[in-house]
Amino acid sequence: MFKSPKIKHILSIILMAALMLSFDTAAAAKAVITPYSSLPKVTDTEEYVVEVNSTNGKTRSYRIFSQSRNPQKKKTYISSHGCAVSALTTVLSGYSARYGAFTPTQTYKTLEKKVFGLKKWRANYRKSKAKQMPVSLYGITKILKHCKIKSKYVRFFKDARAIREIENHLKKGKPVIIEVNNHRQTNGRISKKYDSKWALTKHTMVLLGMTDNGKVIVADSAYKPWSGMKQRVKYTRMKSLIHYMVPSKAVGKSLYFESINTNGGYILVK
C-alpha cells in the first residue's frame, strides 16, 4: 500500500520530532548536576570543603577560602587583593595532586613566582600593598597550564550565549572562573549605577557546578551581608549573575589585573 506524499511528509515530521525529543532526553540524562538538598546552607567559615558532582559519576572536593572579614585583623595581600588567587587555589584543590593542599598565600608566594618568574613577580609585590594587583584571568590560565590543567579563556561574550556556554560547561561537571564588577551590564553595556551585590570593586569567583533546581554553585572568598550564613558557598541563577560579569574590550596579556576592559571574561576549566 502506497502512502500519499502528504502522509509521508507528516510521518517524517513526527519521526524528526521523536528523534529530537529522544536526543534532548538523553542529553538531559547525562547532565552532571548536584542535588540542592545535599549542598551546605551554613558556610560562614574561614575555609570550607564542598563536594560537587563531577565527571564519570564521581564527586570532586573543592576547598574554598575566606579573605577574612574580621576588621580587627591586620590587612594582608589576601584580605585586600586575594580574590583571584583564592579562586585559583580553589580550582587547584579539586584538580591538582601536587598543589591541592596549597593555601592562597602559598599559591601567590610560591606558584606565581615559579610560573611568572622572579622579575615579574617582584614587580607586583614590591609595590605598596594598596598598589599590588591580583593575578589576572590571563595569569590564571598560565598557572593552570603549568599545573597541566586545561582551560579556555573566553574574553568576549554576549549574555545569552555566555549563559548557555557556562551552564553547559557546568553540566559537564567542570568549573568556570569568572570576573564580576560593581556595575550591572547587558551585552557589554555597563550601567552607571553602582551595584555592589557581587563586588565592591572587581572580584573573581569560581562556579563549581549546577544544582537540580537550576542554580549555579558559587565558591566565593568574600563576605556578602545579603547572603546570611551562606558565605563560602552561595547559590544564584546564571541569568542574574551574567549581568555582573563583564566582557573584555581588548586583549590584555598582563599577568596581573590592569582593567576590566582588558581583563574581563571567564575561564572554562577543562
Short mmCIF file of C-alpha atoms in Angstrom, two decimals:
data_model
loop_
_atom_site.label_atom_id
_atom_site.label_comp_id
_atom_site.label_asym_id
_atom_site.label_seq_id
_atom_site.Cartn_x
_atom_site.Cartn_y
_atom_site.Cartn_z
CA MET A 1 0.00 0.00 0.00
CA PHE A 2 1.49 3.37 -1.04
CA LYS A 3 1.27 6.42 1.19
CA SER A 4 0.50 9.82 -0.28
CA PRO A 5 3.27 12.47 -0.29
CA LYS A 6 1.29 14.45 2.32
CA ILE A 7 1.13 11.49 4.71
CA LYS A 8 4.82 10.77 4.15
CA HIS A 9 5.63 14.39 5.00
CA ILE A 10 3.58 14.24 8.21
CA LEU A 11 5.22 10.95 9.22
CA SER A 12 8.63 12.46 8.53
CA ILE A 13 7.88 15.41 10.82
CA ILE A 14 6.66 13.07 13.57
CA LEU A 15 9.81 10.94 13.25
CA MET A 16 12.09 14.00 13.42
CA ALA A 17 10.26 15.30 16.48
CA ALA A 18 10.62 11.92 18.18
CA LEU A 19 14.35 11.79 17.41
CA MET A 20 14.88 15.33 18.73
CA LEU A 21 12.94 14.52 21.92
CA SER A 22 15.00 11.37 22.35
CA PHE A 23 18.22 13.35 21.87
CA ASP A 24 17.19 16.05 24.35
CA THR A 25 16.15 13.43 26.91
CA ALA A 26 19.47 11.60 26.53
CA ALA A 27 21.41 14.88 26.86
CA ALA A 28 19.44 15.83 29.97
CA ALA A 29 20.08 12.38 31.47
CA LYS A 30 23.83 12.84 31.01
CA ALA A 31 23.91 16.31 32.58
CA VAL A 32 26.03 16.47 35.73
CA ILE A 33 24.07 18.21 38.48
CA THR A 34 24.24 18.21 42.27
CA PRO A 35 21.05 17.98 44.38
CA TYR A 36 20.48 21.27 46.17
CA SER A 37 19.37 19.32 49.26
CA SER A 38 22.85 17.76 49.52
CA LEU A 39 24.68 21.09 49.44
CA PRO A 40 25.60 23.17 52.53
CA LYS A 41 23.49 26.11 53.71
CA VAL A 42 25.84 27.26 56.52
CA THR A 43 29.32 28.12 55.23
CA ASP A 44 30.32 31.28 57.09
CA THR A 45 33.78 29.92 57.93
CA GLU A 46 37.42 30.71 57.16
CA GLU A 47 37.63 27.61 54.97
CA TYR A 48 35.02 25.20 53.69
CA VAL A 49 35.30 21.95 51.74
CA VAL A 50 32.37 21.22 49.45
CA GLU A 51 31.72 18.17 47.30
CA VAL A 52 30.15 18.67 43.89
CA ASN A 53 29.15 16.00 41.40
CA SER A 54 31.69 15.81 38.59
CA THR A 55 32.58 13.71 35.56
CA ASN A 56 32.28 9.91 35.31
CA GLY A 57 29.76 9.75 38.15
CA LYS A 58 32.36 10.93 40.68
CA THR A 59 32.39 13.82 43.11
CA ARG A 60 35.07 16.50 43.25
CA SER A 61 36.09 18.17 46.52
CA TYR A 62 36.93 21.88 46.49
CA ARG A 63 38.48 23.93 49.28
CA ILE A 64 37.01 27.43 49.43
CA PHE A 65 38.90 30.11 51.34
CA SER A 66 37.83 33.30 53.09
CA GLN A 67 39.75 36.50 52.51
CA SER A 68 38.75 37.37 56.09
CA ARG A 69 36.15 39.93 57.11
CA ASN A 70 37.48 40.43 60.64
CA PRO A 71 38.13 44.20 60.99
CA GLN A 72 40.47 43.53 63.91
CA LYS A 73 42.89 41.56 61.75
CA LYS A 74 45.79 43.29 60.06
CA LYS A 75 45.24 43.92 56.36
CA THR A 76 47.15 41.47 54.21
CA TYR A 77 47.53 40.95 50.46
CA ILE A 78 44.94 38.14 50.64
CA SER A 79 42.35 40.20 52.52
CA SER A 80 42.85 43.20 50.23
CA HIS A 81 43.56 41.68 46.79
CA GLY A 82 43.34 37.91 47.21
CA CYS A 83 40.07 37.00 45.49
CA ALA A 84 41.71 35.83 42.26
CA VAL A 85 44.42 33.74 43.90
CA SER A 86 41.79 32.30 46.26
CA ALA A 87 39.65 31.31 43.26
CA LEU A 88 42.69 29.77 41.57
CA THR A 89 43.60 27.85 44.72
CA THR A 90 40.05 26.51 44.95
CA VAL A 91 40.38 25.07 41.43
CA LEU A 92 43.80 23.63 42.24
CA SER A 93 42.33 21.94 45.33
CA GLY A 94 39.95 19.97 43.13
CA TYR A 95 42.28 19.27 40.21
CA SER A 96 45.91 19.08 41.30
CA ALA A 97 47.50 16.33 43.36
CA ARG A 98 50.69 18.38 43.74
CA TYR A 99 49.16 21.75 44.63
CA GLY A 100 45.81 20.63 46.02
CA ALA A 101 46.85 21.30 49.62
CA PHE A 102 48.11 24.83 48.92
CA THR A 103 46.61 27.87 50.61
CA PRO A 104 46.11 31.12 48.66
CA THR A 105 49.22 32.53 50.38
CA GLN A 106 51.31 29.57 49.23
CA THR A 107 49.92 29.92 45.72
CA TYR A 108 50.90 33.56 45.29
CA LYS A 109 54.22 33.32 47.15
CA THR A 110 55.39 30.07 45.59
CA LEU A 111 53.46 29.05 42.48
CA GLU A 112 53.03 32.52 40.96
CA LYS A 113 56.74 33.20 41.43
CA LYS A 114 57.68 29.88 39.82
CA VAL A 115 55.40 30.30 36.78
CA PHE A 116 55.77 34.05 36.14
CA GLY A 117 59.44 34.34 37.04
CA LEU A 118 61.04 36.28 39.86
CA LYS A 119 61.33 39.59 37.96
CA LYS A 120 57.65 39.85 37.02
CA TRP A 121 56.57 38.55 40.42
CA ARG A 122 58.68 41.11 42.27
CA ALA A 123 57.44 43.92 40.02
CA ASN A 124 53.97 43.42 41.50
CA TYR A 125 54.73 42.54 45.11
CA ARG A 126 57.45 45.16 45.72
CA LYS A 127 54.79 47.85 45.31
CA SER A 128 52.94 49.24 48.31
CA LYS A 129 50.14 46.95 49.48
CA ALA A 130 47.49 49.26 48.03
CA LYS A 131 49.10 49.09 44.57
CA GLN A 132 49.71 45.34 44.46
CA MET A 133 47.31 43.76 41.97
CA PRO A 134 45.56 40.37 41.92
CA VAL A 135 46.56 37.78 39.36
CA SER A 136 44.60 38.32 36.13
CA LEU A 137 42.44 35.74 34.38
CA TYR A 138 45.19 35.53 31.75
CA GLY A 139 47.74 34.91 34.51
CA ILE A 140 45.49 32.21 35.97
CA THR A 141 45.44 30.36 32.63
CA LYS A 142 49.26 30.35 32.65
CA ILE A 143 49.33 28.77 36.10
CA LEU A 144 46.66 26.22 35.18
CA LYS A 145 48.70 25.24 32.12
CA HIS A 146 51.82 24.83 34.27
CA CYS A 147 49.79 22.53 36.54
CA LYS A 148 48.67 20.54 33.47
CA ILE A 149 45.07 21.69 33.85
CA LYS A 150 43.47 22.56 30.51
CA SER A 151 41.39 25.71 30.20
CA LYS A 152 39.86 28.11 27.71
CA TYR A 153 39.82 31.85 28.34
CA VAL A 154 36.70 33.49 26.88
CA ARG A 155 37.39 37.21 26.77
CA PHE A 156 34.45 38.45 24.67
CA PHE A 157 30.84 37.41 25.03
CA LYS A 158 27.19 38.27 24.60
CA ASP A 159 24.98 37.46 27.58
CA ALA A 160 22.65 34.80 26.13
CA ARG A 161 25.46 32.80 24.54
CA ALA A 162 27.63 33.05 27.66
CA ILE A 163 24.77 31.74 29.83
CA ARG A 164 24.37 28.71 27.56
CA GLU A 165 28.10 28.04 27.33
CA ILE A 166 28.72 28.36 31.07
CA GLU A 167 25.69 26.27 32.09
CA ASN A 168 26.57 23.57 29.55
CA HIS A 169 30.15 23.52 30.83
CA LEU A 170 29.00 23.23 34.44
CA LYS A 171 26.66 20.40 33.43
CA LYS A 172 29.74 18.52 32.25
CA GLY A 173 30.96 18.61 35.85
CA LYS A 174 33.62 21.23 35.17
CA PRO A 175 34.13 24.62 36.88
CA VAL A 176 34.23 28.16 35.48
CA ILE A 177 36.28 31.06 36.87
CA ILE A 178 34.53 34.41 36.43
CA GLU A 179 35.23 38.11 36.89
CA VAL A 180 32.43 40.33 38.29
CA ASN A 181 32.03 44.08 38.51
CA ASN A 182 30.35 46.65 40.79
CA HIS A 183 28.08 47.84 37.98
CA ARG A 184 25.49 45.79 36.12
CA GLN A 185 25.88 45.26 32.39
CA THR A 186 23.91 43.95 29.42
CA ASN A 187 25.91 42.63 26.45
CA GLY A 188 28.85 44.81 27.44
CA ARG A 189 26.85 48.00 28.02
CA ILE A 190 27.66 48.98 31.60
CA SER A 191 25.21 50.86 33.77
CA LYS A 192 26.43 54.00 35.55
CA LYS A 193 24.55 52.95 38.69
CA TYR A 194 26.73 51.40 41.40
CA ASP A 195 25.70 47.88 42.42
CA SER A 196 27.87 46.04 44.95
CA LYS A 197 25.89 42.79 45.20
CA TRP A 198 28.78 40.65 43.95
CA ALA A 199 31.74 43.06 44.04
CA LEU A 200 32.78 46.20 45.90
CA THR A 201 35.19 46.94 43.04
CA LYS A 202 36.20 43.97 40.87
CA HIS A 203 36.03 40.39 42.11
CA THR A 204 36.97 36.86 40.97
CA MET A 205 34.92 33.77 41.89
CA VAL A 206 34.53 30.15 40.79
CA LEU A 207 31.33 28.47 39.60
CA LEU A 208 31.62 24.83 40.68
CA GLY A 209 28.52 23.25 39.17
CA MET A 210 24.75 23.27 38.70
CA THR A 211 22.04 22.22 41.14
CA ASP A 212 18.93 20.21 40.32
CA ASN A 213 16.83 23.37 40.76
CA GLY A 214 18.75 25.28 38.09
CA LYS A 215 21.13 27.33 40.22
CA VAL A 216 24.88 27.73 39.89
CA ILE A 217 27.08 26.79 42.84
CA VAL A 218 29.34 29.77 43.60
CA ALA A 219 32.62 29.47 45.51
CA ASP A 220 33.21 32.94 46.96
CA SER A 221 36.12 34.12 49.12
CA ALA A 222 34.39 37.39 50.07
CA TYR A 223 31.77 38.12 52.72
CA LYS A 224 28.39 39.34 51.42
CA PRO A 225 25.96 40.53 54.14
CA TRP A 226 22.92 39.76 51.97
CA SER A 227 23.85 36.06 51.83
CA GLY A 228 23.48 35.39 55.56
CA MET A 229 25.14 32.14 56.61
CA LYS A 230 25.78 31.09 53.00
CA GLN A 231 29.22 32.66 52.51
CA ARG A 232 31.89 30.36 51.07
CA VAL A 233 29.18 28.62 49.03
CA LYS A 234 26.43 30.75 47.51
CA TYR A 235 23.68 29.96 45.02
CA THR A 236 22.19 32.03 42.23
CA ARG A 237 20.83 31.78 38.70
CA MET A 238 23.14 32.32 35.77
CA LYS A 239 20.72 34.69 34.07
CA SER A 240 21.08 37.00 37.09
CA LEU A 241 24.83 36.59 37.63
CA ILE A 242 25.68 37.31 33.99
CA HIS A 243 24.72 40.97 34.47
CA TYR A 244 27.62 41.41 36.91
CA MET A 245 30.16 39.79 34.59
CA VAL A 246 31.91 41.98 32.03
CA PRO A 247 33.37 41.03 28.64
CA SER A 248 36.77 42.42 27.69
CA LYS A 249 37.01 45.11 25.05
CA ALA A 250 40.62 44.34 24.13
CA VAL A 251 43.14 41.53 24.56
CA GLY A 252 45.32 42.02 27.61
CA LYS A 253 48.43 39.93 28.26
CA SER A 254 49.31 41.27 31.71
CA LEU A 255 49.78 38.61 34.38
CA TYR A 256 48.23 40.90 36.98
CA PHE A 257 44.96 42.81 36.77
CA GLU A 258 45.06 46.07 34.80
CA SER A 259 41.47 46.95 33.94
CA ILE A 260 38.08 45.40 33.29
CA ASN A 261 38.47 46.38 29.63
CA THR A 262 41.40 44.03 29.14
CA ASN A 263 40.94 41.52 31.98
CA GLY A 264 37.24 40.67 31.82
CA GLY A 265 35.58 37.48 30.62
CA TYR A 266 35.65 33.97 32.10
CA ILE A 267 37.73 30.76 32.10
CA LEU A 268 36.30 27.34 31.26
CA VAL A 269 38.36 24.80 33.21
CA LYS A 270 38.51 21.51 31.29
#
